[in-house]
Amino acid sequence: MLLDAASLYFRSFHGVPDSFVAPDGTVVNALRGFLDSVAYLVTQRGPKRLVACWDDDWRPAFRVAAIPSYKAHRVSDPRTNSEEVPDLLVPQVPLIIEALSLLGLCRVGAAGYEADDVIGTLTARHVASGGTDVDVVTGDRDLFQLADDAARVRVLYVGRGVRKLEIVDEAWLAAKYGVTSGQMYAEMATLRGDPSDGLPGVAGIGEKTASGMLKRFGTLTELREAAGDPASDLSPGQRKKLLEASDYLDAAPAVVTVAPDAPIAELDDALPATPPDHEALVEFASKWGVESSVSRVVQALTKATA
């Protein structure tokens, strides 16, 4: 199980009331929601290995170099390239990091890469080694590209909440978007664009048109070849739109596609049967008023490793 950690704690922050506070008055809604999410996911899915994948760089230089507008609207301070984060969430992120450590759960990032790339890399490694059965947990659509029935890689999409998660596989992608694979989803997303990430897409080509063209021509490369061939059966309007977007289409795949080769050392990601320091965990839970949430995670880990 690979957790898109920031996606989970942002959604916890916005989904759990800020009336949940520690004894000292610190708001702990994101901490509580994150822990409860982990407990629920481990209980329901029973993974033997788990990694909380971290954004060591939420806006990597290689993506900004390709498309300067990438996430530009979410930058709070251009001097530090820091992301806008709600004031009440900022102090909770270190608490989530501490909780993961005290629970004995693996947390990994990669310098110069996003959590998506960590997830993509760990998935690619697992599949290359002959492994199957990967659950990618996220509230963002970007990772739908990893869905792979042959390798039994599923995306557990928690856009409507962890308890209402949707299991994204190739059949789900076909029903929802009209694409037949994770790779085709990534190419459709490239054409469509994503305003939330500052990706403009191809002007005048929306989701349905993009998926329809990809089904006709197979891949983005073949579609672009057809756009450059006057004898192809692309309409003049579609051909014009694609050709005018050539610079964008040259750059966008490197931005949209998650990296399969981020620099990540070998991991000890086995689910722990018991926390490594029980007393420290109890002290942490008491200090921050999350005893019940911590207890649920510990119970889930015990059950999953039995």
Tab-separated table of N, CA, C and O in Angstrom, residues 4 70-71 74 114 116 136 138-147 155 157 182 185-186 189 192-194 196-197 199 255-258:
chain	number	residue	atom	x	y	z
A	4	ASP	N	-0.414	8.467	-0.772
A	4	ASP	CA	-0.103	9.832	-1.180
A	4	ASP	C	-0.366	10.689	0.058
A	4	ASP	O	-1.468	11.194	0.276
A	70	TYR	N	3.353	25.388	-14.149
A	70	TYR	CA	3.043	24.227	-13.317
A	70	TYR	C	2.932	24.627	-11.847
A	70	TYR	O	3.903	25.090	-11.235
A	71	LYS	N	1.748	24.504	-11.288
A	71	LYS	CA	1.436	24.815	-9.883
A	71	LYS	C	1.806	26.240	-9.467
A	71	LYS	O	1.879	26.537	-8.268
A	74	ARG	N	-0.203	28.206	-6.903
A	74	ARG	CA	-0.228	27.715	-5.512
A	74	ARG	C	1.038	28.069	-4.741
A	74	ARG	O	1.244	27.620	-3.622
A	114	GLU	N	8.239	14.664	-6.441
A	114	GLU	CA	6.982	14.679	-5.704
A	114	GLU	C	6.646	13.285	-5.167
A	114	GLU	O	7.227	12.277	-5.594
A	116	ASP	N	4.061	11.681	-5.923
A	116	ASP	CA	3.600	10.902	-7.079
A	116	ASP	C	4.747	10.112	-7.698
A	116	ASP	O	4.572	8.967	-8.126
A	136	VAL	N	-2.613	1.980	-4.469
A	136	VAL	CA	-2.153	3.369	-4.429
A	136	VAL	C	-3.299	4.211	-3.876
A	136	VAL	O	-4.373	4.262	-4.472
A	138	THR	N	-4.912	7.746	-2.962
A	138	THR	CA	-4.778	9.164	-3.285
A	138	THR	C	-6.147	9.799	-3.472
A	138	THR	O	-7.125	9.108	-3.779
A	139	GLY	N	-6.183	11.094	-3.323
A	139	GLY	CA	-7.378	11.858	-3.643
A	139	GLY	C	-7.211	12.649	-4.922
A	139	GLY	O	-8.078	13.451	-5.280
A	140	ASP	N	-6.094	12.448	-5.613
A	140	ASP	CA	-5.791	13.176	-6.844
A	140	ASP	C	-5.861	12.242	-8.050
A	140	ASP	O	-5.407	11.095	-7.986
A	141	ARG	N	-6.367	12.778	-9.148
A	141	ARG	CA	-6.551	11.960	-10.344
A	141	ARG	C	-5.241	11.650	-11.068
A	141	ARG	O	-5.199	10.723	-11.887
A	142	ASP	N	-4.199	12.410	-10.790
A	142	ASP	CA	-2.935	12.249	-11.521
A	142	ASP	C	-2.449	10.797	-11.530
A	142	ASP	O	-1.852	10.341	-12.508
A	143	LEU	N	-2.696	10.102	-10.431
A	143	LEU	CA	-2.147	8.757	-10.277
A	143	LEU	C	-3.003	7.668	-10.913
A	143	LEU	O	-2.631	6.496	-10.865
A	144	PHE	N	-4.110	8.045	-11.542
A	144	PHE	CA	-4.906	7.050	-12.263
A	144	PHE	C	-4.063	6.377	-13.348
A	144	PHE	O	-4.361	5.256	-13.763
A	145	GLN	N	-3.018	7.068	-13.799
A	145	GLN	CA	-2.167	6.520	-14.850
A	145	GLN	C	-1.455	5.240	-14.430
A	145	GLN	O	-0.959	4.493	-15.275
A	146	LEU	N	-1.402	4.955	-13.134
A	146	LEU	CA	-0.706	3.753	-12.669
A	146	LEU	C	-1.585	2.509	-12.677
A	146	LEU	O	-1.078	1.395	-12.501
A	147	ALA	N	-2.881	2.675	-12.883
A	147	ALA	CA	-3.778	1.515	-12.896
A	147	ALA	C	-3.328	0.520	-13.964
A	147	ALA	O	-3.129	0.873	-15.122
A	155	VAL	N	-5.753	1.905	-7.987
A	155	VAL	CA	-5.749	3.188	-7.307
A	155	VAL	C	-6.994	3.245	-6.427
A	155	VAL	O	-8.116	3.062	-6.914
A	157	TYR	N	-9.137	5.572	-4.875
A	157	TYR	CA	-9.404	7.010	-5.010
A	157	TYR	C	-10.316	7.459	-3.873
A	157	TYR	O	-11.445	6.985	-3.730
A	182	GLY	N	-4.057	2.889	-17.984
A	182	GLY	CA	-3.512	4.014	-17.231
A	182	GLY	C	-2.692	4.935	-18.115
A	182	GLY	O	-2.752	6.164	-17.971
A	185	TYR	N	-4.909	7.113	-20.006
A	185	TYR	CA	-5.440	8.175	-19.138
A	185	TYR	C	-4.445	9.333	-19.058
A	185	TYR	O	-4.828	10.503	-19.148
A	186	ALA	N	-3.151	9.022	-18.868
A	186	ALA	CA	-2.139	10.072	-18.782
A	186	ALA	C	-2.107	10.906	-20.063
A	186	ALA	O	-1.972	12.137	-20.012
A	189	ALA	N	-5.137	13.085	-20.159
A	189	ALA	CA	-4.968	14.193	-19.222
A	189	ALA	C	-4.027	15.249	-19.792
A	189	ALA	O	-4.196	16.449	-19.545
A	192	ARG	N	-6.202	17.172	-22.266
A	192	ARG	CA	-7.257	17.897	-21.560
A	192	ARG	C	-6.703	19.048	-20.732
A	192	ARG	O	-7.303	20.114	-20.614
A	193	GLY	N	-5.530	18.812	-20.125
A	193	GLY	CA	-4.969	19.794	-19.209
A	193	GLY	C	-5.577	19.661	-17.828
A	193	GLY	O	-6.498	18.865	-17.597
A	194	ASP	N	-5.054	20.441	-16.885
A	194	ASP	CA	-5.544	20.401	-15.508
A	194	ASP	C	-5.302	21.755	-14.862
A	194	ASP	O	-4.192	22.053	-14.424
A	196	SER	N	-5.997	22.873	-12.020
A	196	SER	CA	-5.551	22.822	-10.629
A	196	SER	C	-4.043	22.657	-10.520
A	196	SER	O	-3.447	22.974	-9.491
A	197	ASP	N	-3.406	22.167	-11.588
A	197	ASP	CA	-1.952	22.029	-11.616
A	197	ASP	C	-1.296	23.037	-12.557
A	197	ASP	O	-0.088	22.971	-12.803
A	199	LEU	N	-1.788	23.309	-15.807
A	199	LEU	CA	-1.512	22.717	-17.114
A	199	LEU	C	-2.620	23.128	-18.078
A	199	LEU	O	-3.781	22.737	-17.894
A	255	VAL	N	5.825	16.314	-17.690
A	255	VAL	CA	5.222	16.904	-16.503
A	255	VAL	C	4.115	16.007	-15.960
A	255	VAL	O	4.009	15.770	-14.762
A	256	VAL	N	3.303	15.478	-16.860
A	256	VAL	CA	2.146	14.680	-16.462
A	256	VAL	C	2.549	13.278	-16.005
A	256	VAL	O	1.993	12.737	-15.041
A	257	THR	N	3.514	12.679	-16.670
A	257	THR	CA	3.904	11.294	-16.373
A	257	THR	C	4.709	11.219	-15.082
A	257	THR	O	5.693	11.942	-14.907
A	258	VAL	N	4.304	10.331	-14.179
A	258	VAL	CA	5.063	10.179	-12.933
A	258	VAL	C	6.382	9.468	-13.236
A	258	VAL	O	6.456	8.604	-14.113
